[in-house]
mmCIF file of C-alpha atoms in Angstrom:
data_model
loop_
_atom_site.group_PDB
_atom_site.id
_atom_site.type_symbol
_atom_site.label_atom_id
_atom_site.label_comp_id
_atom_site.label_asym_id
_atom_site.label_seq_id
_atom_site.Cartn_x
_atom_site.Cartn_y
_atom_site.Cartn_z
ATOM 1 C CA UNK A 169 -5.474 26.690 0.324
ATOM 2 C CA UNK A 170 -4.532 28.827 3.292
ATOM 3 C CA UNK A 171 -2.237 27.092 5.904
ATOM 4 C CA UNK A 172 -2.639 27.992 9.739
ATOM 5 C CA UNK A 173 -0.172 27.514 12.385
ATOM 6 C CA UNK A 174 -1.164 24.103 13.384
ATOM 7 C CA UNK A 175 -0.829 22.776 9.891
ATOM 8 C CA UNK A 176 -4.534 22.843 8.969
ATOM 9 C CA UNK A 177 -5.229 24.201 5.598
ATOM 10 C CA UNK A 178 -8.482 25.667 4.236
ATOM 11 C CA UNK A 179 -9.833 23.711 1.184
ATOM 12 C CA UNK A 180 -13.101 24.879 -0.267
ATOM 13 C CA UNK A 181 -14.239 26.295 3.070
ATOM 14 C CA UNK A 182 -13.227 23.111 4.945
ATOM 15 C CA UNK A 183 -10.575 23.040 7.629
ATOM 16 C CA UNK A 184 -8.309 19.984 6.761
ATOM 17 C CA UNK A 185 -5.893 19.088 9.487
ATOM 18 C CA UNK A 186 -2.270 18.119 8.895
ATOM 19 C CA UNK A 187 -3.108 14.498 10.267
ATOM 20 C CA UNK A 188 -6.030 14.245 7.768
ATOM 21 C CA UNK A 189 -3.714 15.089 4.862
ATOM 22 C CA UNK A 190 -1.069 12.629 6.028
ATOM 23 C CA UNK A 191 -3.818 9.789 6.540
ATOM 24 C CA UNK A 192 -5.163 10.747 2.978
ATOM 25 C CA UNK A 193 -1.616 10.445 1.279
ATOM 26 C CA UNK A 194 -1.051 6.983 3.308
ATOM 27 C CA UNK A 195 -4.537 5.931 2.143
ATOM 28 C CA UNK A 196 -3.482 6.856 -1.608
ATOM 29 C CA UNK A 197 -0.296 5.034 -1.131
ATOM 30 C CA UNK A 198 -2.257 1.739 -0.021
ATOM 31 C CA UNK A 199 -4.773 2.319 -3.008
ATOM 32 C CA UNK A 200 -1.939 2.245 -5.405
ATOM 33 C CA UNK A 201 -0.379 -0.998 -3.585
ATOM 34 C CA UNK A 202 -3.787 -2.529 -4.234
ATOM 35 C CA UNK A 203 -4.069 -1.320 -7.959
ATOM 36 C CA UNK A 204 -0.650 -2.911 -8.414
ATOM 37 C CA UNK A 205 -1.509 -6.161 -6.589
ATOM 38 C CA UNK A 206 -4.849 -6.371 -8.670
ATOM 39 C CA UNK A 207 -2.894 -5.906 -11.838
ATOM 40 C CA UNK A 208 -0.109 -8.559 -10.880
ATOM 41 C CA UNK A 209 -2.436 -11.089 -9.435
ATOM 42 C CA UNK A 210 -4.447 -12.277 -12.476
ATOM 43 C CA UNK A 211 -1.483 -11.752 -14.710
ATOM 44 C CA UNK A 212 1.210 -13.759 -12.627
ATOM 45 C CA UNK A 213 -1.636 -16.565 -12.258
ATOM 46 C CA UNK A 214 -2.041 -16.467 -16.065
ATOM 47 C CA UNK A 215 1.638 -16.715 -16.641
ATOM 48 C CA UNK A 216 1.974 -19.574 -14.018
ATOM 49 C CA UNK A 217 -0.889 -21.715 -15.692
ATOM 50 C CA UNK A 218 0.140 -21.087 -19.268
ATOM 51 C CA UNK A 219 1.236 -23.974 -21.313
ATOM 52 C CA UNK A 220 4.369 -22.131 -22.785
ATOM 53 C CA UNK A 221 5.727 -20.132 -20.013
ATOM 54 C CA UNK A 222 4.037 -21.793 -16.993
ATOM 55 C CA UNK A 223 3.011 -25.348 -15.499
ATOM 56 C CA UNK A 224 -0.101 -26.028 -17.358
ATOM 57 C CA UNK A 225 1.236 -29.705 -17.877
ATOM 58 C CA UNK A 226 2.523 -29.941 -14.166
ATOM 59 C CA UNK A 227 -0.161 -30.809 -11.677
ATOM 60 C CA UNK A 228 2.149 -30.749 -8.825
ATOM 61 C CA UNK A 229 3.735 -27.219 -9.524
ATOM 62 C CA UNK A 230 0.582 -25.341 -7.850
ATOM 63 C CA UNK A 231 0.500 -27.264 -4.689
ATOM 64 C CA UNK A 232 4.359 -26.895 -4.391
ATOM 65 C CA UNK A 233 4.025 -23.122 -5.067
ATOM 66 C CA UNK A 234 1.541 -22.608 -2.392
ATOM 67 C CA UNK A 235 3.636 -24.600 0.131
ATOM 68 C CA UNK A 236 6.567 -22.084 -0.691
ATOM 69 C CA UNK A 237 4.509 -19.101 0.096
ATOM 70 C CA UNK A 238 4.840 -19.137 4.026
ATOM 71 C CA UNK A 239 8.735 -19.626 3.830
ATOM 72 C CA UNK A 240 8.953 -16.863 1.580
ATOM 73 C CA UNK A 241 6.710 -14.594 3.609
ATOM 74 C CA UNK A 242 8.935 -15.330 6.710
ATOM 75 C CA UNK A 243 12.032 -14.431 4.586
ATOM 76 C CA UNK A 244 10.428 -10.956 3.830
ATOM 77 C CA UNK A 245 9.394 -10.408 7.303
ATOM 78 C CA UNK A 246 13.091 -11.198 8.162
ATOM 79 C CA UNK A 247 14.250 -8.365 5.890
ATOM 80 C CA UNK A 248 11.548 -6.149 6.926
ATOM 81 C CA UNK A 249 12.249 -6.373 10.696
ATOM 82 C CA UNK A 250 16.253 -5.770 9.921
ATOM 83 C CA UNK A 251 15.238 -2.719 7.833
ATOM 84 C CA UNK A 252 13.024 -1.417 10.675
ATOM 85 C CA UNK A 253 15.586 -1.891 13.219
ATOM 86 C CA UNK A 254 18.230 -0.186 11.263
ATOM 87 C CA UNK A 255 16.321 2.464 9.478
ATOM 88 C CA UNK A 256 12.941 3.018 11.085
ATOM 89 C CA UNK A 257 9.390 2.603 9.659
ATOM 90 C CA UNK A 258 9.615 5.256 7.082
ATOM 91 C CA UNK A 259 12.782 3.931 5.217
ATOM 92 C CA UNK A 260 11.610 0.156 6.007
ATOM 93 C CA UNK A 261 8.358 1.083 3.988
ATOM 94 C CA UNK A 262 10.089 2.710 1.240
ATOM 95 C CA UNK A 263 12.499 -0.125 1.058
ATOM 96 C CA UNK A 264 10.170 -3.014 0.938
ATOM 97 C CA UNK A 265 7.974 -1.252 -1.632
ATOM 98 C CA UNK A 266 10.781 -0.494 -3.844
ATOM 99 C CA UNK A 267 12.098 -4.102 -3.646
ATOM 100 C CA UNK A 268 8.527 -5.340 -4.657
ATOM 101 C CA UNK A 269 8.428 -3.025 -7.529
ATOM 102 C CA UNK A 270 11.991 -4.064 -8.713
ATOM 103 C CA UNK A 271 11.043 -7.788 -8.333
ATOM 104 C CA UNK A 272 7.887 -7.407 -10.311
ATOM 105 C CA UNK A 273 9.522 -5.291 -13.048
ATOM 106 C CA UNK A 274 12.624 -7.277 -13.391
ATOM 107 C CA UNK A 275 10.885 -10.680 -13.469
ATOM 108 C CA UNK A 276 8.691 -9.298 -16.085
ATOM 109 C CA UNK A 277 11.455 -8.075 -18.130
ATOM 110 C CA UNK A 278 13.435 -11.528 -17.884
ATOM 111 C CA UNK A 279 10.304 -13.632 -18.933
ATOM 112 C CA UNK A 280 9.762 -11.359 -21.909
ATOM 113 C CA UNK A 281 13.367 -11.563 -22.952
ATOM 114 C CA UNK A 282 13.771 -15.352 -22.394
ATOM 115 C CA UNK A 283 10.571 -16.202 -24.034
ATOM 116 C CA UNK A 284 12.054 -15.013 -27.412
ATOM 117 C CA UNK A 285 13.995 -18.035 -27.757
ATOM 118 C CA UNK A 286 12.564 -21.554 -27.844
ATOM 119 C CA UNK A 287 15.573 -23.401 -26.492
ATOM 120 C CA UNK A 288 15.171 -25.956 -23.698
ATOM 121 C CA UNK A 289 17.506 -24.172 -21.398
ATOM 122 C CA UNK A 290 15.426 -20.900 -21.839
ATOM 123 C CA UNK A 291 12.264 -22.655 -21.400
ATOM 124 C CA UNK A 292 13.232 -23.845 -18.036
ATOM 125 C CA UNK A 293 14.594 -20.575 -17.015
ATOM 126 C CA UNK A 294 11.207 -18.836 -17.818
ATOM 127 C CA UNK A 295 9.429 -21.338 -15.876
ATOM 128 C CA UNK A 296 11.840 -20.840 -12.855
ATOM 129 C CA UNK A 297 11.283 -17.091 -12.924
ATOM 130 C CA UNK A 298 7.357 -17.556 -13.435
ATOM 131 C CA UNK A 299 7.319 -19.770 -10.642
ATOM 132 C CA UNK A 300 9.194 -17.611 -8.334
ATOM 133 C CA UNK A 301 7.240 -14.614 -9.345
ATOM 134 C CA UNK A 302 3.919 -16.260 -8.424
ATOM 135 C CA UNK A 303 5.230 -17.235 -4.908
ATOM 136 C CA UNK A 304 6.618 -13.758 -4.251
ATOM 137 C CA UNK A 305 3.387 -12.000 -5.453
ATOM 138 C CA UNK A 306 1.313 -14.273 -3.028
ATOM 139 C CA UNK A 307 3.762 -13.493 -0.229
ATOM 140 C CA UNK A 308 4.482 -9.668 0.021
ATOM 141 C CA UNK A 309 0.848 -8.133 -0.254
ATOM 142 C CA UNK A 310 0.137 -8.407 3.501
ATOM 143 C CA UNK A 311 3.601 -7.182 4.499
ATOM 144 C CA UNK A 312 3.023 -3.777 2.739
ATOM 145 C CA UNK A 313 -0.767 -3.569 3.745
ATOM 146 C CA UNK A 314 0.295 -3.799 7.397
ATOM 147 C CA UNK A 315 2.833 -1.021 7.123
ATOM 148 C CA UNK A 316 0.254 1.330 5.760
ATOM 149 C CA UNK A 317 -2.282 0.555 8.251
ATOM 150 C CA UNK A 318 0.308 0.889 10.876
ATOM 151 C CA UNK A 319 0.945 4.657 10.030
ATOM 152 C CA UNK A 320 -2.703 5.248 9.794
ATOM 153 C CA UNK A 321 -3.539 3.664 13.000
ATOM 154 C CA UNK A 322 -0.744 5.401 14.662
ATOM 155 C CA UNK A 323 -1.905 8.841 13.313
ATOM 156 C CA UNK A 324 -5.628 8.456 14.149
ATOM 157 C CA UNK A 325 -7.237 8.592 17.491
ATOM 158 C CA UNK A 326 -9.572 5.471 18.127
ATOM 159 C CA UNK A 327 -12.604 7.563 17.647
ATOM 160 C CA UNK A 328 -11.323 8.987 14.421
ATOM 161 C CA UNK A 329 -10.317 5.483 13.272
ATOM 162 C CA UNK A 330 -13.860 4.208 13.749
ATOM 163 C CA UNK A 331 -14.854 6.931 11.343
ATOM 164 C CA UNK A 332 -12.513 6.779 8.724
ATOM 165 C CA UNK A 333 -11.354 2.987 8.505
ATOM 166 C CA UNK A 334 -14.203 2.131 6.437
ATOM 167 C CA UNK A 335 -13.917 4.996 3.841
ATOM 168 C CA UNK A 336 -10.207 4.002 3.588
ATOM 169 C CA UNK A 337 -10.827 0.440 2.984
ATOM 170 C CA UNK A 338 -13.420 1.544 0.525
ATOM 171 C CA UNK A 339 -10.948 3.388 -1.422
ATOM 172 C CA UNK A 340 -8.799 0.375 -1.613
ATOM 173 C CA UNK A 341 -11.659 -1.630 -2.806
ATOM 174 C CA UNK A 342 -12.624 0.805 -5.477
ATOM 175 C CA UNK A 343 -9.066 0.814 -6.719
ATOM 176 C CA UNK A 344 -8.891 -3.198 -6.853
ATOM 177 C CA UNK A 345 -12.190 -3.176 -8.656
ATOM 178 C CA UNK A 346 -11.114 -0.606 -11.197
ATOM 179 C CA UNK A 347 -7.843 -2.650 -11.869
ATOM 180 C CA UNK A 348 -10.089 -5.862 -12.198
ATOM 181 C CA UNK A 349 -12.066 -3.997 -14.966
ATOM 182 C CA UNK A 350 -8.801 -2.779 -16.696
ATOM 183 C CA UNK A 351 -6.851 -5.971 -16.614
ATOM 184 C CA UNK A 352 -8.201 -7.128 -20.045
ATOM 185 C CA UNK A 353 -7.558 -3.906 -21.742
ATOM 186 C CA UNK A 354 -4.062 -3.679 -20.117
ATOM 187 C CA UNK A 355 -3.156 -7.195 -21.383
ATOM 188 C CA UNK A 356 -4.538 -6.722 -24.857
ATOM 189 C CA UNK A 357 -2.359 -3.635 -25.087
ATOM 190 C CA UNK A 358 0.957 -4.642 -23.478
ATOM 191 C CA UNK A 359 0.690 -8.427 -22.826
ATOM 192 C CA UNK A 360 1.029 -10.369 -19.831
ATOM 193 C CA UNK A 361 4.586 -9.293 -18.956
ATOM 194 C CA UNK A 362 3.881 -5.683 -19.710
ATOM 195 C CA UNK A 363 0.979 -5.731 -17.121
ATOM 196 C CA UNK A 364 3.302 -7.315 -14.524
ATOM 197 C CA UNK A 365 5.814 -4.477 -15.369
ATOM 198 C CA UNK A 366 3.104 -1.952 -15.008
ATOM 199 C CA UNK A 367 2.270 -3.202 -11.605
ATOM 200 C CA UNK A 368 5.745 -2.667 -10.605
ATOM 201 C CA UNK A 369 5.716 0.823 -12.001
ATOM 202 C CA UNK A 370 2.374 1.701 -10.008
ATOM 203 C CA UNK A 371 4.132 0.874 -6.691
ATOM 204 C CA UNK A 372 6.626 3.738 -7.453
ATOM 205 C CA UNK A 373 3.578 6.140 -7.093
ATOM 206 C CA UNK A 374 2.732 4.251 -3.806
ATOM 207 C CA UNK A 375 6.213 5.213 -2.476
ATOM 208 C CA UNK A 376 5.808 8.820 -3.677
ATOM 209 C CA UNK A 377 2.403 9.167 -1.656
ATOM 210 C CA UNK A 378 3.848 7.347 1.489
ATOM 211 C CA UNK A 379 6.856 9.692 1.445
ATOM 212 C CA UNK A 380 4.529 12.820 1.393
ATOM 213 C CA UNK A 381 2.516 11.259 4.358
ATOM 214 C CA UNK A 382 5.648 10.983 6.398
ATOM 215 C CA UNK A 383 6.927 14.363 5.375
ATOM 216 C CA UNK A 384 3.563 15.934 6.559
ATOM 217 C CA UNK A 385 3.799 13.978 9.841
ATOM 218 C CA UNK A 386 7.493 15.031 10.520
ATOM 219 C CA UNK A 387 6.812 18.706 9.579
ATOM 220 C CA UNK A 388 3.865 18.874 12.129
ATOM 221 C CA UNK A 389 5.243 16.955 14.891
ATOM 222 C CA UNK A 390 3.171 13.633 14.744
ATOM 223 C CA UNK A 391 5.598 11.398 13.111
ATOM 224 C CA UNK A 392 4.896 7.734 14.173
ATOM 225 C CA UNK A 393 8.444 7.071 13.387
ATOM 226 C CA UNK A 394 9.438 9.153 16.403
ATOM 227 C CA UNK A 395 8.281 6.553 18.782
ATOM 228 C CA UNK A 396 10.539 3.921 17.208
ATOM 229 C CA UNK A 397 13.549 6.140 17.481
ATOM 230 C CA UNK A 398 12.905 7.151 21.059
ATOM 231 C CA UNK A 399 12.635 3.421 21.891
ATOM 232 C CA UNK A 400 15.899 2.729 20.195
ATOM 233 C CA UNK A 401 17.550 5.569 21.892
ATOM 234 C CA UNK A 402 16.454 4.398 25.265
ATOM 235 C CA UNK A 403 17.500 1.215 24.704
ATOM 236 C CA UNK A 404 21.097 2.562 23.608
ATOM 237 C CA UNK A 405 21.182 4.553 26.764
ATOM 238 C CA UNK A 406 19.946 1.928 29.324
ATOM 239 C CA UNK A 407 22.436 0.438 31.610
ATOM 240 C CA UNK A 408 20.115 -2.760 32.320
ATOM 241 C CA UNK A 409 19.696 -5.481 29.804
ATOM 242 C CA UNK A 410 16.416 -4.871 27.670
ATOM 243 C CA UNK A 411 14.601 -7.820 26.260
ATOM 244 C CA UNK A 412 14.128 -7.175 22.492
ATOM 245 C CA UNK A 413 11.218 -8.637 20.503
ATOM 246 C CA UNK A 414 11.981 -11.306 18.329
ATOM 247 C CA UNK A 415 10.701 -11.577 14.777
ATOM 248 C CA UNK A 416 7.455 -13.279 15.629
ATOM 249 C CA UNK A 417 6.568 -10.768 18.328
ATOM 250 C CA UNK A 418 7.296 -7.834 15.831
ATOM 251 C CA UNK A 419 5.030 -9.522 13.157
ATOM 252 C CA UNK A 420 2.209 -10.061 15.672
ATOM 253 C CA UNK A 421 2.559 -6.357 16.613
ATOM 254 C CA UNK A 422 2.502 -5.054 13.000
ATOM 255 C CA UNK A 423 -0.361 -7.225 11.758
ATOM 256 C CA UNK A 424 -2.399 -6.494 14.781
ATOM 257 C CA UNK A 425 -2.496 -2.836 13.704
ATOM 258 C CA UNK A 426 -4.590 -4.010 10.520
ATOM 259 C CA UNK A 427 -8.448 -3.311 11.079
ATOM 260 C CA UNK A 428 -10.595 -6.355 10.702
#
């Protein structure tokens, strides 16, 4: 592929702009996220409802877990907004994705290790980890999704967005459907905890794709993070008080970027 001065490359006779390549990389990152989530969702649910590691005999466990999702989502949002303020959108996406990957993989390892013993104390520790994992998995999905879409919406013009949002959404649907078809095979091969750990590993590929998207945007001068840092610089240099957005306002702005 030959590169031009504006960042476009010639690929099989087609001119592919730098913006298109960055958006494609971020779409791949989001597809990996949905692939991971589609592996984690049925496996964490199976663990939660199992009679050995979960709460099959505790009818009140599911409503309690569902009630914990909103507070957990708010906690994750608080962590994200602090990362965003301190490090910018690129490092915030990297940090929150890595956090999700580590939580999935670590929880899977703990459940697998603790399940080797039949002691009462281990049984309750397993159930605690399984319950926390179920709540966490339900809580993080929209936070990551919104960050991918935020980059894409900042990179594409409104007219480009109307053309490409549907294919991008289709890519995530295809990966989710593929994961759904593979879940049984994966569980048969590595077990429930192995499938959860695999979901954590897949998120690492999402980080790589997102980093490539930001690298392209930074190289060719359309990095969406530049707006964030310009605003921060203006706030620091201003001699008049600037009203900062609270967490709710930031959440509303972030989630409003997601196409509906």
